[in-house]
XYZ file of C-alpha atoms in Angstrom:
641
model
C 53.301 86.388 -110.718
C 55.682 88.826 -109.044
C 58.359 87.870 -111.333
C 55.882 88.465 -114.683
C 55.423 91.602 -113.025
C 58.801 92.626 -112.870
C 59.602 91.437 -116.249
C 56.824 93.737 -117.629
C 58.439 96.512 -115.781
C 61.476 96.099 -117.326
C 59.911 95.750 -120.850
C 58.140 98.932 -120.355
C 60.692 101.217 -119.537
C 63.065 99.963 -122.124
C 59.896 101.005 -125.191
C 59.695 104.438 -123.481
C 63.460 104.783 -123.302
C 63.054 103.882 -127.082
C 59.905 105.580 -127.997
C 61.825 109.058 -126.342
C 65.199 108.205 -128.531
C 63.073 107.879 -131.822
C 60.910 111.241 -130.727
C 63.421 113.592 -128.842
C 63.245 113.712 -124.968
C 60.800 116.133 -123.378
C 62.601 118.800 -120.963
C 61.333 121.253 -118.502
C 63.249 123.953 -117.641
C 62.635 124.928 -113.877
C 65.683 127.306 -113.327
C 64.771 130.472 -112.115
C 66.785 132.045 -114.857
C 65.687 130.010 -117.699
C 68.915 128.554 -118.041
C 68.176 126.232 -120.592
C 65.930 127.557 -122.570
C 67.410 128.852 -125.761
C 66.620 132.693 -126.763
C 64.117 133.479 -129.620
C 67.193 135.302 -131.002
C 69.400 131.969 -130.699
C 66.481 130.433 -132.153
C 66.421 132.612 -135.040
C 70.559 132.696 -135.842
C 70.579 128.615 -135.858
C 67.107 128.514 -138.284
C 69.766 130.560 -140.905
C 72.239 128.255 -141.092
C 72.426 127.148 -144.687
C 75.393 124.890 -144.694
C 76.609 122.304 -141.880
C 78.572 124.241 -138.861
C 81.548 121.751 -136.842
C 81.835 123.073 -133.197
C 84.783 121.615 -131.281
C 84.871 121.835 -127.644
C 88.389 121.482 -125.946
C 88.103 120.920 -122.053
C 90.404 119.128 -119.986
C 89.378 116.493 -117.590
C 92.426 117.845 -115.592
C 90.906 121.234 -115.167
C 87.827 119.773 -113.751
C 89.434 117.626 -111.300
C 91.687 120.339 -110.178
C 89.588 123.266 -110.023
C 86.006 121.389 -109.741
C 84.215 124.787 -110.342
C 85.188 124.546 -114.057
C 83.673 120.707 -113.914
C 80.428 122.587 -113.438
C 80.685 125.195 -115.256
C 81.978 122.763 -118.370
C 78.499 121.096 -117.904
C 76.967 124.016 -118.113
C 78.505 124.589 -121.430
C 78.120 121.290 -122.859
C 74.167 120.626 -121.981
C 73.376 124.303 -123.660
C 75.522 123.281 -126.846
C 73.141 119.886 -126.787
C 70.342 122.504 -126.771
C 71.990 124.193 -129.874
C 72.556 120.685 -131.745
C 68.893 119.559 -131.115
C 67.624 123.310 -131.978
C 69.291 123.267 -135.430
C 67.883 120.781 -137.312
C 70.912 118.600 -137.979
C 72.680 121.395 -139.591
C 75.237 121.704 -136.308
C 77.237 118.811 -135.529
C 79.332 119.081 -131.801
C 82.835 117.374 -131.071
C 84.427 116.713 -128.157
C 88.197 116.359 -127.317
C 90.426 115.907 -123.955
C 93.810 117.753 -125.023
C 96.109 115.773 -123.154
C 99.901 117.223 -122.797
C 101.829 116.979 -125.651
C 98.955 115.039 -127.829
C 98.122 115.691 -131.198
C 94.448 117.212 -129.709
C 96.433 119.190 -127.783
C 98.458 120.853 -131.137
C 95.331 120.649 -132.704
C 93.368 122.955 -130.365
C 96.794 125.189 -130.227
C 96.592 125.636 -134.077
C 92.849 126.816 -133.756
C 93.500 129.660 -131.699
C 92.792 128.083 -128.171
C 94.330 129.776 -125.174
C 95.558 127.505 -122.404
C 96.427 128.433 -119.169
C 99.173 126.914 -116.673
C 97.627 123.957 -114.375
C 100.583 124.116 -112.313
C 104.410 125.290 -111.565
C 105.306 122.327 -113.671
C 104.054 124.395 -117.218
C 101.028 121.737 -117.589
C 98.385 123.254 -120.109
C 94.617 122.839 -119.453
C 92.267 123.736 -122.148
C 88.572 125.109 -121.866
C 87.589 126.746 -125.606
C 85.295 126.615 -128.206
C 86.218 126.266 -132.364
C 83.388 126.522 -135.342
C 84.245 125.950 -138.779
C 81.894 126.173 -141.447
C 82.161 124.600 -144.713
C 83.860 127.151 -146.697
C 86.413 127.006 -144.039
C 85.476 130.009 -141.852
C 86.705 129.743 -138.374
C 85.226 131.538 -135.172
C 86.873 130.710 -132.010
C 86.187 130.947 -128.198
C 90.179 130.778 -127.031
C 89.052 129.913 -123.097
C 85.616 129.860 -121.592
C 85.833 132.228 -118.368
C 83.252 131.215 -115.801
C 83.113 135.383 -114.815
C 81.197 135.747 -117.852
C 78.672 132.890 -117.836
C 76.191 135.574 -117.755
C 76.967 135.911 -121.664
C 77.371 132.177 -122.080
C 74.250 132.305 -125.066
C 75.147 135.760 -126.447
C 79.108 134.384 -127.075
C 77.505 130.894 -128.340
C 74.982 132.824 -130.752
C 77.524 135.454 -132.111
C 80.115 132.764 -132.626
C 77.096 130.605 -134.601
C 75.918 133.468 -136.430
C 79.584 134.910 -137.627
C 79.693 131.063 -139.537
C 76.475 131.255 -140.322
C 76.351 134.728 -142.200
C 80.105 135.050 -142.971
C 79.945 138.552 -144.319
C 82.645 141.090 -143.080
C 80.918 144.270 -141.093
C 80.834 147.210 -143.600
C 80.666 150.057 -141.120
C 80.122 153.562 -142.846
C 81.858 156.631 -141.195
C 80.489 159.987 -141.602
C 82.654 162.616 -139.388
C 83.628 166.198 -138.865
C 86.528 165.243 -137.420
C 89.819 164.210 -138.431
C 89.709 160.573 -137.715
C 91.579 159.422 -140.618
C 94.173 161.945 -140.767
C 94.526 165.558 -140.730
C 95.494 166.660 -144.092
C 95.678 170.323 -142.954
C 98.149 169.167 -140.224
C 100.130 167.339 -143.707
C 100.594 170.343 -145.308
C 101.883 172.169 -142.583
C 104.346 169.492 -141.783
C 102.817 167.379 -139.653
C 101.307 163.918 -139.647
C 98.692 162.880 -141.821
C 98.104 159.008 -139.793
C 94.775 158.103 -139.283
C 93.810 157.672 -135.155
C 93.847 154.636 -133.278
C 90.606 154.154 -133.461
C 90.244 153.925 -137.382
C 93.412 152.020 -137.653
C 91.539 149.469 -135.385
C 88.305 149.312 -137.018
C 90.289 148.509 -140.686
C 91.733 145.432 -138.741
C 88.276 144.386 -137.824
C 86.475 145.656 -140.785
C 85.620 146.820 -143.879
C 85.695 150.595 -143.649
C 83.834 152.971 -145.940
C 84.009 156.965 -145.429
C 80.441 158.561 -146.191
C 81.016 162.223 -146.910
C 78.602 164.725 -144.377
C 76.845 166.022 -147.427
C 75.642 162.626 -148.907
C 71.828 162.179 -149.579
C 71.887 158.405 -149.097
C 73.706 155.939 -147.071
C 74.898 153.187 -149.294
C 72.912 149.794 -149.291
C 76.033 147.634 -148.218
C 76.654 149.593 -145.054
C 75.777 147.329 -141.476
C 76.615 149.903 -138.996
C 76.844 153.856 -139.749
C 79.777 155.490 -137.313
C 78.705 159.075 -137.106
C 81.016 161.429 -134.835
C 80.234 164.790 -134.038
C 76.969 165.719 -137.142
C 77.211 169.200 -137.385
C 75.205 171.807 -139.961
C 74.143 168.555 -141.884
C 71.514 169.514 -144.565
C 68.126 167.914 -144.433
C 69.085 165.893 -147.340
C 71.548 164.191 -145.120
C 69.235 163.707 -141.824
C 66.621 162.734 -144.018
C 68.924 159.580 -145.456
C 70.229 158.883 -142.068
C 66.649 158.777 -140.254
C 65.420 156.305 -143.644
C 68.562 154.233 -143.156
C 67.457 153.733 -139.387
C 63.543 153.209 -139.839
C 64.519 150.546 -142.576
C 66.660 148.134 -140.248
C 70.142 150.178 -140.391
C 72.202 149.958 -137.332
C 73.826 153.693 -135.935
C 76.486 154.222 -133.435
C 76.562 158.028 -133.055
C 78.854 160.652 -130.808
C 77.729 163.812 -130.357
C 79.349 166.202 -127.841
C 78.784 169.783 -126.380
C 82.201 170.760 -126.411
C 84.613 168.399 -128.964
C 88.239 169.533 -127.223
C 89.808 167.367 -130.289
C 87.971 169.905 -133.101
C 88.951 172.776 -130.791
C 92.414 171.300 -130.594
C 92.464 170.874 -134.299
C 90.574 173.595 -136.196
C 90.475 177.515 -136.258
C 88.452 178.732 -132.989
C 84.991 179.505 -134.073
C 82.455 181.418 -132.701
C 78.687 181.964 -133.177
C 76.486 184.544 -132.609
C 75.990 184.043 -129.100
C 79.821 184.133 -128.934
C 80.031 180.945 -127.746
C 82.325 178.063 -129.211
C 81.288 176.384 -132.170
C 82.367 172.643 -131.238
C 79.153 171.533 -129.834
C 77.236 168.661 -131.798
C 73.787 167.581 -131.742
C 70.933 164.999 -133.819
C 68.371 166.281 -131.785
C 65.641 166.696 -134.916
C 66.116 162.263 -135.123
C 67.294 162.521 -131.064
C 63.666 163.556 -130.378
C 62.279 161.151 -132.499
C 64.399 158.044 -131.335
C 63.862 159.034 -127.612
C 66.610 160.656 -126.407
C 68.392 164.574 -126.384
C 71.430 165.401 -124.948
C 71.197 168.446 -122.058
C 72.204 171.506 -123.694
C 75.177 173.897 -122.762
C 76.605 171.486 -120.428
C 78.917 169.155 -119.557
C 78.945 165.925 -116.826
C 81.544 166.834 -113.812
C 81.862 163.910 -111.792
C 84.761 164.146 -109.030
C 84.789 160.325 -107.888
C 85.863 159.371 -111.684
C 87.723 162.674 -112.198
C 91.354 162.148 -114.022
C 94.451 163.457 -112.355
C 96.148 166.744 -114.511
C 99.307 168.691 -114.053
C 98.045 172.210 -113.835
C 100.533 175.325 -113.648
C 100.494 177.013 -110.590
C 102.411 180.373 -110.245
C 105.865 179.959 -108.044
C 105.419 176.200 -107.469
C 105.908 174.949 -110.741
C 103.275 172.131 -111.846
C 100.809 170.687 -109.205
C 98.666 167.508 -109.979
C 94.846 168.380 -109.529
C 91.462 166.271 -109.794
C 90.019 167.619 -113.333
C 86.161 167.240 -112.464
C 85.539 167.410 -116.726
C 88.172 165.155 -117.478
C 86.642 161.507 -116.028
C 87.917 157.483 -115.716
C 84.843 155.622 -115.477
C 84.784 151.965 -114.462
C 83.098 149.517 -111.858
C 79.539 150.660 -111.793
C 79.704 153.569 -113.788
C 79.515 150.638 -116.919
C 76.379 148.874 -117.140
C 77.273 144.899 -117.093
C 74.305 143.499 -117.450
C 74.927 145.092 -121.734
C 76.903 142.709 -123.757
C 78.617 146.110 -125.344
C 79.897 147.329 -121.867
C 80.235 143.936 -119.990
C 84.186 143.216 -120.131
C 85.314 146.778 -120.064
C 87.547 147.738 -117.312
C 87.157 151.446 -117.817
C 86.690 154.041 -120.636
C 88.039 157.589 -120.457
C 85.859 160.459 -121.447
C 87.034 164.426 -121.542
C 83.816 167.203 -121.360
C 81.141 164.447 -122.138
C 77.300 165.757 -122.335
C 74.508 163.841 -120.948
C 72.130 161.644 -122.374
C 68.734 162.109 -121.299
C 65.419 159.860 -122.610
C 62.430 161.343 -123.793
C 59.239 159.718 -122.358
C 56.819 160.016 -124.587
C 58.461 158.760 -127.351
C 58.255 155.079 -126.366
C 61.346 153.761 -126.813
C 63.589 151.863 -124.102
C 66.483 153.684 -123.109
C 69.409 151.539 -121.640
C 72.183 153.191 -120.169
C 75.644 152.023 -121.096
C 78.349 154.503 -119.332
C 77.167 156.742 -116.657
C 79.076 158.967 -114.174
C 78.471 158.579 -110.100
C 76.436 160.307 -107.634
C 79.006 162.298 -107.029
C 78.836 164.343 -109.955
C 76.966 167.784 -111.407
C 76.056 169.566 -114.262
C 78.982 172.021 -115.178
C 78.324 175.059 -118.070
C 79.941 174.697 -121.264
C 81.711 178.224 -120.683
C 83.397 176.865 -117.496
C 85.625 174.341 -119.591
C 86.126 175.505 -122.936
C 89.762 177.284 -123.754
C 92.246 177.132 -120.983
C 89.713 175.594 -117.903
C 90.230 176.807 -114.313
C 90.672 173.221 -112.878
C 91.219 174.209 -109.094
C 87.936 176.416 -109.367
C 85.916 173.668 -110.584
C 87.297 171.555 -108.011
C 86.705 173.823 -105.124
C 83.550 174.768 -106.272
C 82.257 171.326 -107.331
C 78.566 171.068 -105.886
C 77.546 167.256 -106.339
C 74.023 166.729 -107.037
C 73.539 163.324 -105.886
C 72.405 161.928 -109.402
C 74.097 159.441 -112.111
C 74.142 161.165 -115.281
C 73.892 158.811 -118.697
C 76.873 159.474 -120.711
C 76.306 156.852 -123.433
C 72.774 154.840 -123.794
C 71.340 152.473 -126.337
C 67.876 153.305 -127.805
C 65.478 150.570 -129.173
C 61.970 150.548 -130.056
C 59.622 151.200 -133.072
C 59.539 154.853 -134.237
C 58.270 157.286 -136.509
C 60.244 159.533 -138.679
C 61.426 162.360 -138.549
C 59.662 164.040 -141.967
C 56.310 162.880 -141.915
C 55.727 164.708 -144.953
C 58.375 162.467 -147.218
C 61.982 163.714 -148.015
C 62.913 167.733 -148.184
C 63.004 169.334 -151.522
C 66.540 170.294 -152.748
C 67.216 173.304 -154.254
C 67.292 172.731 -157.588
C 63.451 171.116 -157.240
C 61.771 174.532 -154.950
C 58.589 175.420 -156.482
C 58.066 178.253 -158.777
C 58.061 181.882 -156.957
C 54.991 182.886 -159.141
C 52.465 180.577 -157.917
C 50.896 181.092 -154.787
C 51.965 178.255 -151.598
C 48.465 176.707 -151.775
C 48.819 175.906 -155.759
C 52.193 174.598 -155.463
C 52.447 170.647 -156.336
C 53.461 168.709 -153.825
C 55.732 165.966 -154.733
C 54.764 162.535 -154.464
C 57.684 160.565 -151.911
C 59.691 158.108 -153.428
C 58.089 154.508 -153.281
C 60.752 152.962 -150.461
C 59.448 156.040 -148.399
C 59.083 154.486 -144.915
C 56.948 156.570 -142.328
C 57.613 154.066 -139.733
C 59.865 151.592 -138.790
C 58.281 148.047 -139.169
C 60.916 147.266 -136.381
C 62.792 148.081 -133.845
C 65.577 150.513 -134.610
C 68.852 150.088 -132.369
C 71.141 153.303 -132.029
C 73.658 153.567 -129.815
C 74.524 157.207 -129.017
C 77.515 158.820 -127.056
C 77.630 161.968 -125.752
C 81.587 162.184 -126.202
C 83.917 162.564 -128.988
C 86.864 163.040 -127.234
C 86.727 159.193 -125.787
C 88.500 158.802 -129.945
C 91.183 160.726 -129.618
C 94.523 158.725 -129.127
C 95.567 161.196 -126.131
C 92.621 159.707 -123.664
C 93.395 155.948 -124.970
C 95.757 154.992 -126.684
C 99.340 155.438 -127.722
C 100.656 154.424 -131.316
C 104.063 153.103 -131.158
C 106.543 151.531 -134.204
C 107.936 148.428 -133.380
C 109.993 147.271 -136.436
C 108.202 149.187 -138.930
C 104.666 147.828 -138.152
C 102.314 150.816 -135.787
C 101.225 148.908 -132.939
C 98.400 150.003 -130.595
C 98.904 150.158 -126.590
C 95.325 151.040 -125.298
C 95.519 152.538 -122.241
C 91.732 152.388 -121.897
C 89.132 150.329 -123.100
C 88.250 152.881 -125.494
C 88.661 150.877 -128.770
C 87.068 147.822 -127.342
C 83.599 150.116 -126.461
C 83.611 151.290 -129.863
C 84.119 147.386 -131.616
C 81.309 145.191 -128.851
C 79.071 148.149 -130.035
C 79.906 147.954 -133.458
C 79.938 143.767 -132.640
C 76.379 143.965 -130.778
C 74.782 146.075 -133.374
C 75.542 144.209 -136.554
C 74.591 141.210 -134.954
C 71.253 142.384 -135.831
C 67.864 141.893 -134.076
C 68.776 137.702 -132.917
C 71.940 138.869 -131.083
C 70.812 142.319 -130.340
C 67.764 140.979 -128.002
C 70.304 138.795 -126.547
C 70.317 139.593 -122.659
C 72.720 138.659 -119.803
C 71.138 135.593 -117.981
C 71.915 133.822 -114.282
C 74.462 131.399 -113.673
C 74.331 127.582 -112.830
C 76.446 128.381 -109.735
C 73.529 128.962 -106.661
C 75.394 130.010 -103.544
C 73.352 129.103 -99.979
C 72.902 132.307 -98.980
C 71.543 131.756 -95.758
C 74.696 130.204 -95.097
C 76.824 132.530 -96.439
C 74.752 135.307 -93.929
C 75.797 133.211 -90.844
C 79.027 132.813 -92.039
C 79.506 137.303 -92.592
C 77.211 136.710 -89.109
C 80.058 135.193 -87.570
C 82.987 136.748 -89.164
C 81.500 140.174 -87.905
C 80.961 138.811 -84.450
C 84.477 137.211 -84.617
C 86.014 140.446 -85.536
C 84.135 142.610 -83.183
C 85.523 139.871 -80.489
C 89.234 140.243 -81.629
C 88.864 144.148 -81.998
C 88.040 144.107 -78.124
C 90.477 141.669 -77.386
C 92.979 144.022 -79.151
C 91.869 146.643 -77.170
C 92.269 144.619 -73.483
C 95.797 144.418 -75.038
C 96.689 147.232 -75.241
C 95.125 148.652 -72.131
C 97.044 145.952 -70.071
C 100.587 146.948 -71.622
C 100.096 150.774 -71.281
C 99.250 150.048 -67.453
C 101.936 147.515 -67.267
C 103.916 150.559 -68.373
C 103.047 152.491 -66.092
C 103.074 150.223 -63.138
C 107.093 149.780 -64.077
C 107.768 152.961 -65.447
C 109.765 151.577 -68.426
C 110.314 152.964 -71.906
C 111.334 150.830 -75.015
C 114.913 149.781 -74.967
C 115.395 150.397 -71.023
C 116.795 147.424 -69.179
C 113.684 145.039 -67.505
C 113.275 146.069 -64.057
C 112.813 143.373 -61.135
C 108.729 143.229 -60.786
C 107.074 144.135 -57.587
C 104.258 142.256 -56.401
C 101.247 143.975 -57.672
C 102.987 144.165 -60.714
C 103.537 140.155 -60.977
C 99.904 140.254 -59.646
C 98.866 142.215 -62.856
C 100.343 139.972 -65.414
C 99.030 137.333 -63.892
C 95.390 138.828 -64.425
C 96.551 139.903 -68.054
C 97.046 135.941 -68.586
C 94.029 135.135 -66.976
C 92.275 137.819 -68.687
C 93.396 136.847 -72.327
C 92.704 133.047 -71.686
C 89.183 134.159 -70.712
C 88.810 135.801 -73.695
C 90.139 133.320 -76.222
C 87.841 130.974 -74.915
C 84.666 133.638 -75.299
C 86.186 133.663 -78.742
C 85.939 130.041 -79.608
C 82.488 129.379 -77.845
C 81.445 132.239 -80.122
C 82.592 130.618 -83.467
C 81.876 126.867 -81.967
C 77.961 128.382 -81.298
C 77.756 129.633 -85.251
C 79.214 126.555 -86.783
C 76.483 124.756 -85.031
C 74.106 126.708 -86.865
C 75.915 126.397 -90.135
C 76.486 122.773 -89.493
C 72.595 122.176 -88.436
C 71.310 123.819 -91.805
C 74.055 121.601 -94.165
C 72.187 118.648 -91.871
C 68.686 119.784 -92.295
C 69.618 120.647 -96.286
C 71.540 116.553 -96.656
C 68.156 115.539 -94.844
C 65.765 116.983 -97.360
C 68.079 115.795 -100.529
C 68.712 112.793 -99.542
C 66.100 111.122 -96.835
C 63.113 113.307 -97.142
C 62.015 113.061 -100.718
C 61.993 108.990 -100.110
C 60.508 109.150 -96.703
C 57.656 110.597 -98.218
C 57.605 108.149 -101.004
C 57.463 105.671 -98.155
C 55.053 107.273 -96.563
C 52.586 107.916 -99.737
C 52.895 104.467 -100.424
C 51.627 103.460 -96.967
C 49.015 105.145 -96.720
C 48.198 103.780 -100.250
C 48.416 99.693 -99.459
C 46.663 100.941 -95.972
C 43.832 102.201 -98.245
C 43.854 99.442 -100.692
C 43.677 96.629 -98.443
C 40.751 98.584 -96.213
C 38.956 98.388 -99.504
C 39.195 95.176 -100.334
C 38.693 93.993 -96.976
C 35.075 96.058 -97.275
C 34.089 94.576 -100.599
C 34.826 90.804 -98.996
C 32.605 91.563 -96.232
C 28.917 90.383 -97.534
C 26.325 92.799 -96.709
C 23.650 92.518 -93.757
C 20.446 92.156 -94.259
């Protein structure tokens, strides 16, 4: 009977195992962080795929064994590409290879674009990357997976899924005041008419269309529109830019208070409050996206401030903290954003501040802000030839972080609720009176508001483009190669990146990690390193106390000739011994004590992984056969009369 039994159990669980092949297993996702639960936007990008997508994932073993971190983190990796396979509908298909030294799969994942890094002082190469070809023969490649950013592990997935699933080159469409693609005023004087850095690095990465200020509509192929530094644009214009918004158009804008590369560049200008004219502003479609920039001012910040030569009369040149002039990094950039995440630090000169409107609605995400340590400085303070040591000296920090660049998203209305502006050529007739006058009926792709979210990012800095801050252009050989000193460029492309991922990769968040430290453990481990330290610093201390009064007991200087010892003196370094032997055993009962307590959690933890769980297995089950056999005993018992 017991054997039938078995044999039934057996039988059983090989038709589930079966019935759950044919089906697709069930999962349940019970990490705090949602670790495996694909995104609606990854959910979206892989329902788009058209035509079969190959992903080839490189690790090797070696990597794992030696470093068992990446083991995990591999896992990681593999189980959410399983995810991806099972999400798509057959329409992704996932190798695996082990690129063993000197292999073919080895040349094979050098030839894709894979990055390998040393395993050891012997030149070994270990491999840990991602390849996706499509079947036109499009290739996206992950060249090593980094476990520092397995916050972005989806977003990185998704983007590289969706480039081969939509592979359509980013048109981005610049509209600018500035010269960003070469001065030609500065060419007919002489100089150089060479586009900036930052325009010769967006043509590498994509198709680049200027869009003159004055246009009345932003062409239909453009992804993302660029506009740096809008200023006197007609109505015409900020009507077509607030339509190509509302209808699903992606905008990275910079705006500025005080552009030092137009003052730099251009005739000085003045307006009628004799003030500068190379301020910027969108605040008419600002107000309406949720957002302004503070007027008249700039963000001082001295923890980020840049180090500048300034003259100084009789001393030549001395090197002073410009307040204006700033070096953000660490958490000044918001990485927890996908478009800030891997930047080290961006340099900004005279950059307003961002500021979100409330009752507009929107969500307002700061990307780059300055430190506490920082204050609101007038525009009049730094425009022309700045007074950096006053600033400095009278620097007044206001114990705020000020938002120098912010993304915007959220549904919106427009900006001319009552359809587009009339040019001039269509004003009504002078002879009628303003109550007769027609209006005109708005065009029929008129959109009032925007049946989604819009997503801007806007800058309050248009200096952070100008080679001086970022970059330096240098001829090697007749080609212009690019030496960022700042992360500048790479801002401007994960914006331009994140943006024309559109809405899947846009809502695309930074998750948790698979990695779950024991933090209680790691608190009596800083528990004991403090109390060990503490410890040592007084043991330091009973040091040096004994030497100075063994110094005085023999009188003796450095590099004098040792003295015979007296008696109290021989009596002193004996305590000294006894003393520092005390001590070093206070110091070891100390650190024995807390690795008891370390050592009696990692028990208690083993004991509830591995015994407790089936202890109370055990224990269900006898209380179970306990009650069964009590009830069968009661239902043999025949009843009394």
């Amino acid at each position: 009977m017991a054997i039938a039994g078995l044999v039934c159990i057996a039988v059983l669980l090989v038709a589930v195992n079966v019935i759950a092949a044919q089906f697709g297993a069930a999962r349940v996702d019970l990490t705090r962080d949602k670790l495996y639960t694909l995104s609606r936007g990854t959910k979206a990008t892989l329902a788009k795929i058209d035509e079969p997508i190959t992903l080839k994932l490189y690790y090797s073993t070696r990597l794992g064994d030696g470093l068992p971190s990446y083991a995990v983190y591999e896992r990681r990796v593999r189980e959410l590409l399983d995810q991806y396979v099972a999400a798509a509908g057959g329409k992704l298909r996932l190798e695996t290879y082990d690129p063993q030294p000197f292999s073919d799969v080895e040349d094979r994942a050098v030839a894709l674009g894979l990055q390998g890094a040393p395993l050891d002082t012997g030149g070994e190469q270990v491999y840990f990357g991602l390849a996706g070809t499509n079947s036109i023969d499009d290739q996206q490649v992950i060249p090593f997976f980094a476990p520092e950013r397995e916050r972005f592990l989806e977003y990185d997935l998704t983007k590289l899924v969706h480039a081969l699933a939509v592979p359509k080159k980013t048109v981005v469409g610049l509209m600018t005041a500035l010269p960003l693609e070469g001065d030609m005023m500065a060419a007919l004087r002489g100089g150089s008419a060479q586009p900036m850095a930052i325009v010769e690095q967006l043509r590498q990465l994509y198709k680049v269309e200027t869009v003159p200020p004055a246009s009345d509509k932003i062409p239909a192929d453009v992804d993302v529109l660029m506009l740096v530094h809008p200023q006197n644009l007609s109505d015409q214009t900020l009507f077509a830019i607030d339509q190509f918004v509302l209808k699903g158009g992606k905008a990275l804008v910079f705006v500025d208070p005080y552009s030092e590369l137009q003052a730099g560049t251009q005739p000085p200008r003045t307006n009628s409050g004799g003030l500068p004219e190379d301020s910027s502003s969108l605040s008419r479609l600002f107000q309406r996206w949720g957002l302004q920039m503070a007027p008249n001012v700039v963000a001082g910040d001295r923890d980020a401030a840049r180090r500048v030569g300034v003259p100084v009369p009789g001393r030549g040149t001395q090197a002073i903290d410009y307040v204006a002039w700033l070096n953000l990094s660490g958490d000044d950039l918001n990485h927890d954003s996908p478009i800030t995440a891997d930047l080290d630090h961006v340099a900004m000169a005279t950059a307003g501040i961002l500021e979100p409107v409330t009752e507009a609605g929107t969500k307002f995400e700061p990307l780059i802000s300055t430190s506490t340590d920082s204050e609101k400085i007038p525009v009049e303070d730094v425009t022309g030839i700045p007074e950096v040591a006053k600033l400095l000296s009278g620097f007044r920090p206001e114990g705020k972080r000020y938002t120098l660049a912010a993304r915007v998203s959220g549904v919106v209305d427009t900006a001319f609720p009552e359809g587009p502006p009339q040019t001039a050529a269509a004003k009504p007739a002078e002879d009628k009176p303003a109550g007769e006058q027609p209006k005109p009926a708005p065009p029929a792709d008129f959109v009032k508001r925007s049946a989604a979210p819009i997503n801007v990012v806007a800058v309050a800095d248009t200096d952070m483009l100008d080679d001086r801050f970022w970059a330096q252009s240098q001829n090697y050989f007749g080609r212009n190669v690019i030496v960022p000193s700042a992360n500048n460029g790479d801002f401007v492309a994960d914006a331009i990146d994140v943006l024309a991922g559109g809405a899947d990769l846009i809502d695309l968040r930074s998750r948790g990690t698979a990695a779950r430290p024991f933090t209680l453990v790691e608190s009596l481990q800083r528990d004991a390193d403090e109390r060990y330290a503490a410890e040592q610093q007084n043991l330091q201390q009973k040091l040096k106390d004994t030497q100075a009064k063994l110094r005085d007991l023999t009188g003796k200087e450095a590099g004098n000739a040792a003295a015979p010892l007296a008696a109290d003196q021989s009596k002193a370094i004996e305590q000294f011994r006894a003393d520092l032997l005390t001590t070093r055993q206070q110091l070891r009962a100390v650190q024995a004590a807390l690795r008891q307590d370390i050592e009696r959690l990692k028990a208690l933890l083993e004991f509830c992984d591995i015994a407790l769980i089936p202890l109370l297995v055990m224990a269900v089950a006898l209380v179970l056969g306990i009650w069964r056999r009590r009830r069968r005993r009661s239902r043999r018992q025949p009843a009394v009369a």
